[in-house]
Short mmCIF file of C-alpha atoms and ligand atoms in Angstrom, two decimals:
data_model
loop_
_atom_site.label_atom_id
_atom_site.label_comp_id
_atom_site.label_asym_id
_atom_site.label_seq_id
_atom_site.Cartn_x
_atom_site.Cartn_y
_atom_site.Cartn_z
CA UNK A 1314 5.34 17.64 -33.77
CA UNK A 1315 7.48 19.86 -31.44
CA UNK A 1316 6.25 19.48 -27.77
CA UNK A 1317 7.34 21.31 -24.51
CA UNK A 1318 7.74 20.71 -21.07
CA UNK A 1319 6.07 23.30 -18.53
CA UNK A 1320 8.77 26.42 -18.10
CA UNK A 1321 11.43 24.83 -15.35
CA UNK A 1322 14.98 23.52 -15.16
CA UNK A 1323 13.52 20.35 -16.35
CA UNK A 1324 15.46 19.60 -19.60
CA UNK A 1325 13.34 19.10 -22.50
CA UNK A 1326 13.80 15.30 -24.70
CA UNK A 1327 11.04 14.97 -26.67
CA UNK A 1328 7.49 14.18 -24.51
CA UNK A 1329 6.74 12.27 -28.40
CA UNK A 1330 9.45 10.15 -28.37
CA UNK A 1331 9.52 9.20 -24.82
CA UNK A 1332 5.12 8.32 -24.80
CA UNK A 1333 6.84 5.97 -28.05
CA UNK A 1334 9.74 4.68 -26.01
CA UNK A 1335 7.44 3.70 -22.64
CA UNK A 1336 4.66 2.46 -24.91
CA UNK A 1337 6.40 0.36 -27.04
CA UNK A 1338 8.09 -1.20 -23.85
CA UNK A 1339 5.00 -1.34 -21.97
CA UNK A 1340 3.69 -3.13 -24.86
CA UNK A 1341 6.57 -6.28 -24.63
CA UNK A 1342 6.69 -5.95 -21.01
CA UNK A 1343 3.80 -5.48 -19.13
CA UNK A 1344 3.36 -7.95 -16.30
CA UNK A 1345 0.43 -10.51 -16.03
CA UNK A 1346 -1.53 -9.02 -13.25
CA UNK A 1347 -4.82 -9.85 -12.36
CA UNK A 1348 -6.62 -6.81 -12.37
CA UNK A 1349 -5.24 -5.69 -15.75
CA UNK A 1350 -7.60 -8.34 -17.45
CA UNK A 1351 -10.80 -6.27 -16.10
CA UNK A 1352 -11.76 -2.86 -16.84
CA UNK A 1353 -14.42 -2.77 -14.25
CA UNK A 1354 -13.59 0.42 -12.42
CA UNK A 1355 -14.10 -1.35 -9.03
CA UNK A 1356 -11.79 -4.00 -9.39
CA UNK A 1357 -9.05 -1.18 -10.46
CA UNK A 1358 -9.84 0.96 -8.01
CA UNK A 1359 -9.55 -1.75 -5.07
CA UNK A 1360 -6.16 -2.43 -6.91
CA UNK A 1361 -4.94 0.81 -6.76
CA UNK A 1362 -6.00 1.40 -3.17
CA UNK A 1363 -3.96 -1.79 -2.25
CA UNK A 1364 -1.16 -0.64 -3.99
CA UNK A 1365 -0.60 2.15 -1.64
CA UNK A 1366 2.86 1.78 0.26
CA UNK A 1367 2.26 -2.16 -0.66
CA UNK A 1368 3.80 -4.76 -3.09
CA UNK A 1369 2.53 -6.33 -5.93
CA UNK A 1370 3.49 -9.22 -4.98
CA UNK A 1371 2.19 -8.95 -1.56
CA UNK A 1372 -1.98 -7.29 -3.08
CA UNK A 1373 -2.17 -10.46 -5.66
CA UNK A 1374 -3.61 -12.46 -3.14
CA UNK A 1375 -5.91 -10.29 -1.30
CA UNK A 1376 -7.11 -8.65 -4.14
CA UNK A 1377 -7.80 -11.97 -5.19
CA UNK A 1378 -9.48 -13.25 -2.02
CA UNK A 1379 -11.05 -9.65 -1.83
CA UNK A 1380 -12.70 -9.95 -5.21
CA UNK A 1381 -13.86 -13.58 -4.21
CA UNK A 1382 -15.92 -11.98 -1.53
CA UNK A 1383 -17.25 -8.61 -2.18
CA UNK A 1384 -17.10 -8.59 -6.02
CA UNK A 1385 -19.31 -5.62 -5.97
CA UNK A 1386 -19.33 -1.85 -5.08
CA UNK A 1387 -22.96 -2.98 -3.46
CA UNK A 1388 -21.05 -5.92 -1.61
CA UNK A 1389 -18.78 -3.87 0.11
CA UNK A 1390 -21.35 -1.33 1.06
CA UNK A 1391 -23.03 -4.47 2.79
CA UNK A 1392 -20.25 -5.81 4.44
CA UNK A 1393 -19.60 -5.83 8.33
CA UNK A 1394 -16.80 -3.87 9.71
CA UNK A 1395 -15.34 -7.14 10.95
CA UNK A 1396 -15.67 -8.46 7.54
CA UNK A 1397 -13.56 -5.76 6.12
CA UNK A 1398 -11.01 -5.52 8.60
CA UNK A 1399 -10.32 -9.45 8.18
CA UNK A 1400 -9.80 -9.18 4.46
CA UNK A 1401 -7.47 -6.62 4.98
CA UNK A 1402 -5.59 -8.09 7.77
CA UNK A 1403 -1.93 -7.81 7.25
CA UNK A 1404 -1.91 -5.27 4.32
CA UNK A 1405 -1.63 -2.55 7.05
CA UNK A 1406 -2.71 1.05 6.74
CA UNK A 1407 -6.10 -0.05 7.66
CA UNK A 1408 -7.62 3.22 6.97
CA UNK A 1409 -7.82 2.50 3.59
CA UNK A 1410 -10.26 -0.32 4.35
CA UNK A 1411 -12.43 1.70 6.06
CA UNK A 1412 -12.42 4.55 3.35
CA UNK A 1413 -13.21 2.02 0.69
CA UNK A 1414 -16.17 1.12 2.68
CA UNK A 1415 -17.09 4.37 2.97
CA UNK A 1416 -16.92 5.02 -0.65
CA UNK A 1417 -18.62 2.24 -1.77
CA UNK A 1418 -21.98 3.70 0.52
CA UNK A 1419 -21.19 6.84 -1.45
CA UNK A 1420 -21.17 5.40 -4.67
CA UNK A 1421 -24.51 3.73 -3.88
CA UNK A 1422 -26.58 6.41 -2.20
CA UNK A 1423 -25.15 9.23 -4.71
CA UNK A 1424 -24.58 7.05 -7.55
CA UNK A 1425 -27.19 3.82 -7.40
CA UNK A 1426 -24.45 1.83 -7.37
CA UNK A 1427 -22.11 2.32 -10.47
CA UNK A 1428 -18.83 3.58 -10.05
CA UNK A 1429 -18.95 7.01 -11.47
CA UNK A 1430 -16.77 7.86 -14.62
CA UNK A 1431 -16.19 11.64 -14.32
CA UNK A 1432 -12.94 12.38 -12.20
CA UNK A 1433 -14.04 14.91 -10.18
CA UNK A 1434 -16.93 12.69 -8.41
CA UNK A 1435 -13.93 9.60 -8.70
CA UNK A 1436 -11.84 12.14 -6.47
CA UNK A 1437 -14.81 13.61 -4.20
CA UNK A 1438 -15.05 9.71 -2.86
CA UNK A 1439 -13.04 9.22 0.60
CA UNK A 1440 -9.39 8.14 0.62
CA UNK A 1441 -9.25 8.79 -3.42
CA UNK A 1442 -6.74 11.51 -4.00
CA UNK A 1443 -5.49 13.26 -7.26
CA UNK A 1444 -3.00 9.85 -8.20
CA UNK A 1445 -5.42 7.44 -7.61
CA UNK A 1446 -8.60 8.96 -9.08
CA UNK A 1447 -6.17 9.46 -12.32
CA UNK A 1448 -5.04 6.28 -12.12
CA UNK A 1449 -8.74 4.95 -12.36
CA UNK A 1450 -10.29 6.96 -14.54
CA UNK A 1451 -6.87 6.68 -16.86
CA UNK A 1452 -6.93 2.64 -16.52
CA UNK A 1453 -10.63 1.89 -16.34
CA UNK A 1454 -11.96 4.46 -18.51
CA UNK A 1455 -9.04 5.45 -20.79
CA UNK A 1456 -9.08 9.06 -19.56
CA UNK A 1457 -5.96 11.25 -20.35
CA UNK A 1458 -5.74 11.90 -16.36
CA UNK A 1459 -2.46 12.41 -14.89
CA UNK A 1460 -1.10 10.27 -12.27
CA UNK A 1461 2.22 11.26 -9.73
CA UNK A 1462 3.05 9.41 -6.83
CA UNK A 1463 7.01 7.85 -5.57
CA UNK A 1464 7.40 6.09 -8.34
CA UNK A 1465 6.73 8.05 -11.46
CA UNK A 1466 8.53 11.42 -9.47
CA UNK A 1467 11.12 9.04 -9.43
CA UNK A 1468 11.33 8.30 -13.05
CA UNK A 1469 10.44 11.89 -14.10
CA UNK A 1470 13.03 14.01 -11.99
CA UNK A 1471 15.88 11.75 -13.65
CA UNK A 1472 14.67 11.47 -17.17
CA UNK A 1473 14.41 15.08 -17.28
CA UNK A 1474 17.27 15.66 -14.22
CA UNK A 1475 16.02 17.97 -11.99
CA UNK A 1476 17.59 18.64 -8.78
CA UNK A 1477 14.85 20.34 -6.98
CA UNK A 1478 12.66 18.82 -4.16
CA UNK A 1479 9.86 17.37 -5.47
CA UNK A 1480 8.30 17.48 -2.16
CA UNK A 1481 8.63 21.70 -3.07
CA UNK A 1482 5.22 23.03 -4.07
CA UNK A 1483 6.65 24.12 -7.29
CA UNK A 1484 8.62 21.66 -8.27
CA UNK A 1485 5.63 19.06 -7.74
CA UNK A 1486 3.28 21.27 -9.67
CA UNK A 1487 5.70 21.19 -12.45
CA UNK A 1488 6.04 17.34 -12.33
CA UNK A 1489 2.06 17.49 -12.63
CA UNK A 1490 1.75 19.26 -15.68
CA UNK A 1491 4.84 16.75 -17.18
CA UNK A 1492 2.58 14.10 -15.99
CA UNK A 1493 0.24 15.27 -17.66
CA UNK A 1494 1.35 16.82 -21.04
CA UNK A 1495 3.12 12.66 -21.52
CA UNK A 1496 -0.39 10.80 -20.95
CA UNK A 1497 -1.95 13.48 -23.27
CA UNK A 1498 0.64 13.15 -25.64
CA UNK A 1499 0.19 9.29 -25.64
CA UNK A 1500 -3.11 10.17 -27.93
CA UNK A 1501 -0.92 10.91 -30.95
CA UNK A 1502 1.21 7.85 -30.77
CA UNK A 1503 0.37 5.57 -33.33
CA UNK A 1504 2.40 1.93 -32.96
CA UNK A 1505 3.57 1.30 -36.78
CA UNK A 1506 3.11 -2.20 -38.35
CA UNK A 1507 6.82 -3.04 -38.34
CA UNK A 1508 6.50 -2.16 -34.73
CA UNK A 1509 3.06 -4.14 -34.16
CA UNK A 1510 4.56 -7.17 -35.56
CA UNK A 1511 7.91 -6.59 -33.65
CA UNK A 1512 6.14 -6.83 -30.93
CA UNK A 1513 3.40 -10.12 -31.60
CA UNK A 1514 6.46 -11.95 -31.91
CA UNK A 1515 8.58 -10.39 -29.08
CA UNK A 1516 11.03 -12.56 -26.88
CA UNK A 1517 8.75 -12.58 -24.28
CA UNK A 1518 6.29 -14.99 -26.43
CA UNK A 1519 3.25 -12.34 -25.34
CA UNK A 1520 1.14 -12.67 -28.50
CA UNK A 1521 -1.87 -10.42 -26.44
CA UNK A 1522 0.29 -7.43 -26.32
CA UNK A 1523 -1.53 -4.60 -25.65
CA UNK A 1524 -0.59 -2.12 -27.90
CA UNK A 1525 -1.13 -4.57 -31.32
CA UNK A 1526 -4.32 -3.72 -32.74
CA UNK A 1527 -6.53 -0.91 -33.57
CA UNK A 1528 -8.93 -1.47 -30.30
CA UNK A 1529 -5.98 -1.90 -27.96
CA UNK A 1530 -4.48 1.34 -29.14
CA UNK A 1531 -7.49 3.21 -28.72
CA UNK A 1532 -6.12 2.89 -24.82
CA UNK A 1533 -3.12 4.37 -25.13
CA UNK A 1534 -3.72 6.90 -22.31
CA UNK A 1535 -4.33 3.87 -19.77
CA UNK A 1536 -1.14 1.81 -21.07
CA UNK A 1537 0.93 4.90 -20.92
CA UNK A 1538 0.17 5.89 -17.00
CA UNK A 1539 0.77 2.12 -16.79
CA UNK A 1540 4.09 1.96 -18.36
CA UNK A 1541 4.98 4.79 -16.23
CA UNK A 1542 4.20 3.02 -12.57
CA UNK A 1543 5.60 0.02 -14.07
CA UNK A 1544 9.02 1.35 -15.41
CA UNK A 1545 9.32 2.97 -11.90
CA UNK A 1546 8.51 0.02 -9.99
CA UNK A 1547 10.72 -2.57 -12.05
CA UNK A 1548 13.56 -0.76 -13.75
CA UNK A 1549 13.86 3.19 -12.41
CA UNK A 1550 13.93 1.10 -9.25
CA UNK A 1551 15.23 3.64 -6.02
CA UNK A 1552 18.66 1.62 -5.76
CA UNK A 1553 20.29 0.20 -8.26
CA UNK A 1554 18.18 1.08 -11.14
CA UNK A 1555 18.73 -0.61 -14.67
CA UNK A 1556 19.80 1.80 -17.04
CA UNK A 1557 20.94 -1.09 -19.37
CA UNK A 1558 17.72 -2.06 -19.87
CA UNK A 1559 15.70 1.08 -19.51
CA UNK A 1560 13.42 2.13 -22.58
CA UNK A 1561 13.88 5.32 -21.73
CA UNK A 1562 17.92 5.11 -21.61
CA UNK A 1563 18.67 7.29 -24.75
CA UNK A 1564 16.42 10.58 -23.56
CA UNK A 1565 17.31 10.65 -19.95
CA UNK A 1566 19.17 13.52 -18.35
CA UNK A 1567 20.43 12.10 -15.08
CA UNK A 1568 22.12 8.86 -16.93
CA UNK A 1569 23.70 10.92 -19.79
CA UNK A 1570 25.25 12.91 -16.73
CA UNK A 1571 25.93 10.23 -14.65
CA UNK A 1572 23.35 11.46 -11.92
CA UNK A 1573 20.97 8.34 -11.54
CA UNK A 1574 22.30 8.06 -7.63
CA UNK A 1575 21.18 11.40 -6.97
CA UNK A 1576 17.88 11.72 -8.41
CA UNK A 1577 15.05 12.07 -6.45
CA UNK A 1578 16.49 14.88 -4.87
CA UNK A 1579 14.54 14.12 -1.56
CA UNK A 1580 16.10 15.99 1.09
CA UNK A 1581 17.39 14.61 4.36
CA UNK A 1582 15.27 12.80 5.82
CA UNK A 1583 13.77 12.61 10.07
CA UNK A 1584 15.82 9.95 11.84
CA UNK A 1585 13.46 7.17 12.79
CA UNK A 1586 12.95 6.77 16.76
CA UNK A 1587 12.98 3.45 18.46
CA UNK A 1588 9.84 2.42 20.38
CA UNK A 1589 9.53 -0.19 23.18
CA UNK A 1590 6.11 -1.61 23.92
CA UNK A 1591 5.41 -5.10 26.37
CA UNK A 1592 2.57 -6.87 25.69
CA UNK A 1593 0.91 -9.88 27.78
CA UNK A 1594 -1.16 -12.98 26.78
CA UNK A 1595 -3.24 -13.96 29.33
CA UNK A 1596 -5.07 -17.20 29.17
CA UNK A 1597 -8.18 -18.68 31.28
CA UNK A 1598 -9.56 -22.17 30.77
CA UNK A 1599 -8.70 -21.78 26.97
CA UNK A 1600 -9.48 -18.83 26.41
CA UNK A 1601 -7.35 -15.64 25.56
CA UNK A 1602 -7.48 -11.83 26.78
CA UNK A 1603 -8.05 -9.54 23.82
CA UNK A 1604 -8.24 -6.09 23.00
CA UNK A 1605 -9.56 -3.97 20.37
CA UNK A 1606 -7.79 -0.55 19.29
CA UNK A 1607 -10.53 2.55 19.67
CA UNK A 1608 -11.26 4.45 16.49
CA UNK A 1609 -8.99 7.37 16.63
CA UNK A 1610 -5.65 6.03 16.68
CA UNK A 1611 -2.98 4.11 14.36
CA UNK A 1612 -4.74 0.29 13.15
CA UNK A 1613 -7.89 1.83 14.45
CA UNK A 1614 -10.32 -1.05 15.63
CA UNK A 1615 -8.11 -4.08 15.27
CA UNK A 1616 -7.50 -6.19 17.68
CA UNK A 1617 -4.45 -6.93 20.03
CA UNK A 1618 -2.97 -8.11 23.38
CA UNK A 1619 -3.21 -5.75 26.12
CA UNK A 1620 -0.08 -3.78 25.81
CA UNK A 1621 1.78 -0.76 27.38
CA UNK A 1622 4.81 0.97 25.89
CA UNK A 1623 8.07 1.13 27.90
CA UNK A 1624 9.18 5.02 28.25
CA UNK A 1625 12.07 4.69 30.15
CA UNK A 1626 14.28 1.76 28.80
CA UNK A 1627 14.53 -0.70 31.91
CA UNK A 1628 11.36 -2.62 32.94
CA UNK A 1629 9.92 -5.06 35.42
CA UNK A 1630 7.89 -7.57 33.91
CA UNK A 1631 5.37 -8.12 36.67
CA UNK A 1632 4.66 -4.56 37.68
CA UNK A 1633 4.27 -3.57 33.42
CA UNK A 1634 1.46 -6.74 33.52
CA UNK A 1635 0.13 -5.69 36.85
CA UNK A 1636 -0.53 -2.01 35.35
CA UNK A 1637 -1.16 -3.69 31.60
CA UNK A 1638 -3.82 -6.33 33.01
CA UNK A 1639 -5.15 -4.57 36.21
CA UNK A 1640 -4.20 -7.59 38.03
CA UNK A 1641 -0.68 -9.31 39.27
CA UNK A 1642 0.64 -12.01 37.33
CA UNK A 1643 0.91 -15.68 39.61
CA UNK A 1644 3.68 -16.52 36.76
CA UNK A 1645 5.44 -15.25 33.61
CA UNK A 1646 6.98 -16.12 30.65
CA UNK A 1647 8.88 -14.47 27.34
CA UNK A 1648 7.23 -15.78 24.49
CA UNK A 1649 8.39 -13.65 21.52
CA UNK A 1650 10.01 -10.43 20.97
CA UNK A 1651 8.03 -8.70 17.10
CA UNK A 1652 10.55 -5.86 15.47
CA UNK A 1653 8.32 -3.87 12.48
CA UNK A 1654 8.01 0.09 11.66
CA UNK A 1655 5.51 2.03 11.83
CA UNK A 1656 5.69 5.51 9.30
CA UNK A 1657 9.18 6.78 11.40
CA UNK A 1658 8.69 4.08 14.42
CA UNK A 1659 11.04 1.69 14.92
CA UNK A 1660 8.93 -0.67 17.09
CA UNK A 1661 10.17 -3.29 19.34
CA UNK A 1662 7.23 -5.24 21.13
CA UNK A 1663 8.12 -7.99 23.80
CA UNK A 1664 5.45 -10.47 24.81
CA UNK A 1665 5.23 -12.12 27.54
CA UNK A 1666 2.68 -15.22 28.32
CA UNK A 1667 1.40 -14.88 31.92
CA UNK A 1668 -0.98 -16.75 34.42
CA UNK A 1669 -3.02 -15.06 36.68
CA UNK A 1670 -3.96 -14.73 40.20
CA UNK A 1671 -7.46 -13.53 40.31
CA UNK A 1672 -8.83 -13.05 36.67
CA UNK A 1673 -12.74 -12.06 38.21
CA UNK A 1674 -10.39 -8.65 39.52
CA UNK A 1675 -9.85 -8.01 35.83
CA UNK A 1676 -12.21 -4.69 35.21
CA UNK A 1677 -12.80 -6.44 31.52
CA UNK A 1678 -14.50 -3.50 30.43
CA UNK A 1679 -11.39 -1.73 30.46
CA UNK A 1680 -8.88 -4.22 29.35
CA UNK A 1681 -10.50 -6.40 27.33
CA UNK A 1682 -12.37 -9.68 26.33
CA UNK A 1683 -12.12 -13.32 26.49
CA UNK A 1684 -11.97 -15.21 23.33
CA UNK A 1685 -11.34 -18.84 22.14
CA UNK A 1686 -8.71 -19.66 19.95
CA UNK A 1687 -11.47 -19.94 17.24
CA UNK A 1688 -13.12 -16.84 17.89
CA UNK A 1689 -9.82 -15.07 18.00
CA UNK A 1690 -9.21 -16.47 14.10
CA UNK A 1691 -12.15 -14.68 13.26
CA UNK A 1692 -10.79 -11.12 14.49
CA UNK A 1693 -8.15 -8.96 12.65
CA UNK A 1694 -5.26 -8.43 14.25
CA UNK A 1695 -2.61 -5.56 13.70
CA UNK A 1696 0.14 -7.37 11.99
CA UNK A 1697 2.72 -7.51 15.20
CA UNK A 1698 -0.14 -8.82 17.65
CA UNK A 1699 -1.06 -11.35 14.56
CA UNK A 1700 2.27 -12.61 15.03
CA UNK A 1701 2.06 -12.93 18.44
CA UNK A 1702 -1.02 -14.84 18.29
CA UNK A 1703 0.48 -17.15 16.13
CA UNK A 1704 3.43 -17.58 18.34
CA UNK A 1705 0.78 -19.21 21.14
CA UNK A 1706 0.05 -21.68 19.03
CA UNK A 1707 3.64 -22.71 19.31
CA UNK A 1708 4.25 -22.90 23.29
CA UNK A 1709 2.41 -24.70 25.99
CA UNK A 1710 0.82 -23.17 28.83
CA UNK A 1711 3.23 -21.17 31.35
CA UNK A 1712 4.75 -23.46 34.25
CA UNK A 1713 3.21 -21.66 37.49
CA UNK A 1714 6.06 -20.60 38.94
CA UNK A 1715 7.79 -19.36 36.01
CA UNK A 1716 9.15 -15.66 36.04
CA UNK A 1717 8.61 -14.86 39.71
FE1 LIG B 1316 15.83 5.51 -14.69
FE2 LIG B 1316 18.20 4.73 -15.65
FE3 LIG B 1316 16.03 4.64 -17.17
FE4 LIG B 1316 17.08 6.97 -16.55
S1 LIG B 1316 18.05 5.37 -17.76
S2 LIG B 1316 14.91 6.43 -16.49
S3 LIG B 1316 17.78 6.57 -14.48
S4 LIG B 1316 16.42 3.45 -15.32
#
């Protein structure tokens, strides 16, 4: 059974033997996640939409506590914004929160409800592109649908060592039609018995291995897209990748030529610029000034201190929370400095507690709200104001005369 790569400089091992290779590894050495003991299409596809830029480690538990509380399509539809945006406080990139709501109203108005099982209506539905409706329709319904994203390029451009961009139109449609001539080639795999009972009785003591028995194998299309993301993600790993354990060892290009360290060719990448942002934490007879982000910018609609960024390096405290707050501050007092990135932002983000003068001056319909430390558990915050919320909880109130 001779197969062929699409016409490239991709090198050619055999797509056959490799779908064997992954799946027989896959098989011994898939990982006990929770959403690989459903097939419901919902719970997959709120997996994969978690699993953007994230962690597995990090999703298990709010896929878990996601599930727990809108374990429907129909739930979801239902659910206040606020709702959402708490669940997915912390997981960051919160516009996939809000696109999942949005597809779940789709998938009731258009589709009563069910999650539909054709790929192009799985791809029509907001913030589902071409890797993620393949992963779903290859997971949930066994589909032979291709699936590329950082990991699997990863894998792909060194097993069959090209040098080219895969960010280059070409070269990525190539890697698409590789993706997808190994998931349809994973149809003609057959496990053998030895292999099947190799396997039951593997070190890893799994005796529910996926691939050992008739019904299982029936989804080989799902288990090999799976073996692919996981291969990436535990062994093909970006540094130090382990080529002494790799299934894939024998066929692949870039470690027979010693070329593992270059491959993804990704091009040099934009030097990430530092940011400087102050923010202030006002507080009135126990209760806190809040904000919440407008709808077209980054962490749209979650909620924060009132903040200002710092253009010009050097800053005075009292005159950033006099423009910040609309008011002077009577006193002032570093609480916490928060260091995170944002896409090519290095962020720093200073906060300072303050007291002030004349809070009835505030103009609250421009800077914010008051809250109670109980109400402001019930808001989602981005994940730097988060921590500086939790930081209050850790110093008294400022001394009056503090700062000045
Ligand atoms: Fe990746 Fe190394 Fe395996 Fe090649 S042998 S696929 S470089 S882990």
């Amino acid at each position: 059974m001779a197969s062929r790569t699409p016409k490239s400089e991709f090198r050619t091992p055999n797509l056959n033997r490799i779908t064997g290779l992954l799946l027989r590894w896959f098989s011994a050495n898939a990982r006990e996640l929770p959403w690989r003991r459903t097939r419901d299409p919902y719970a997959i596809w709120v997996s994969e939409i978690m699993l953007q830029q994230t962690q597995v480690k990090t999703v298990i538990p709010y896929w878990t506590a996601w599930m727990a509380e809108l374990p429907t399509v129909a739930a979801v539809a239902k659910a206040s914004p606020d709702k959402i945006h708490k669940l997915w406080e912390g997981l960051g990139y919160y516009s996939r929160a809000r696109n999942l709501q949005q597809a779940a109203r789709q998938i009731v108005e258009k589709h009563g409800g069910k999650f539909p099982a054709h790929f192009d209506d799985v791809l029509a539905l907001p913030g589902i592109g071409r890797y993620t409706a393949g992963a779903i329709c290859s997971i949930a319904f066994n589909q032979p649908t291709p699936i590329l994203d950082g990991n699997v390029i990863r894998v792909l451009t060194r097993v069959f060592g090209t040098s080219k961009n895969p960010k280059e139109k070409e070269t990525n449609a190539q890697l698409w039609k590789l993706a997808e001539a190994l998931v349809a080639s994973a149809a003609k795999y057959r496990t053998t018995r030895s292999s099947q009972r190799k396997e039951a009785h593997s070190k890893t003591g799994n005796s529910q291995s996926l691939l050992t028995s008739a019904a299982t194998r029936a989804r080989n299309y799902s288990a090999l897209n799976q073996s692919l993301m996981e291969l990436g993600a535990l062994v093909c790993t970006p540094r130090n990748p382990q080529c002494g354990i790799c299934p894939a060892q024998k066929l692949c290009v870039a470690f027979r030529e010693n070329r593992v360290a270059e491959l993804p060719n990704l091009g040099k990448r934009d030097a990430a610029t530092a940011r400087h942002f102050v923010a202030f934490v006002a507080e009135r007879n126990g209760h806190f000034l809040v904000r919440q982000r407008p709808a077209d910018v980054v962490n749209a609609h979650l909620w924060e201190f009132p903040n200002m960024e710092i253009l010009n390096g050097k800053f005075n405290p009292n005159l950033a929370a006099k423009s910040a707050l609309g008011v002077e501050p009577s006193s002032l007092q570093p609480l916490c400095t928060v260091k995170h990135s944002i896409t090519r932002y290095r962020i720093t983000l200073e906060a300072f507690r303050v007291n002030l003068k004349r809070t009835r001056k505030i103009r609250l319909s421009e800077i914010g709200v008051w809250r109670t430390p109980a109400q402001l558990q019930q808001l989602a915050f981005t994940a730097a104001h988060g921590k500086i919320l939790r930081s209050t909880s850790h110093h008294g109130p400022v001394p009056k005369s503090a700062g000045r």
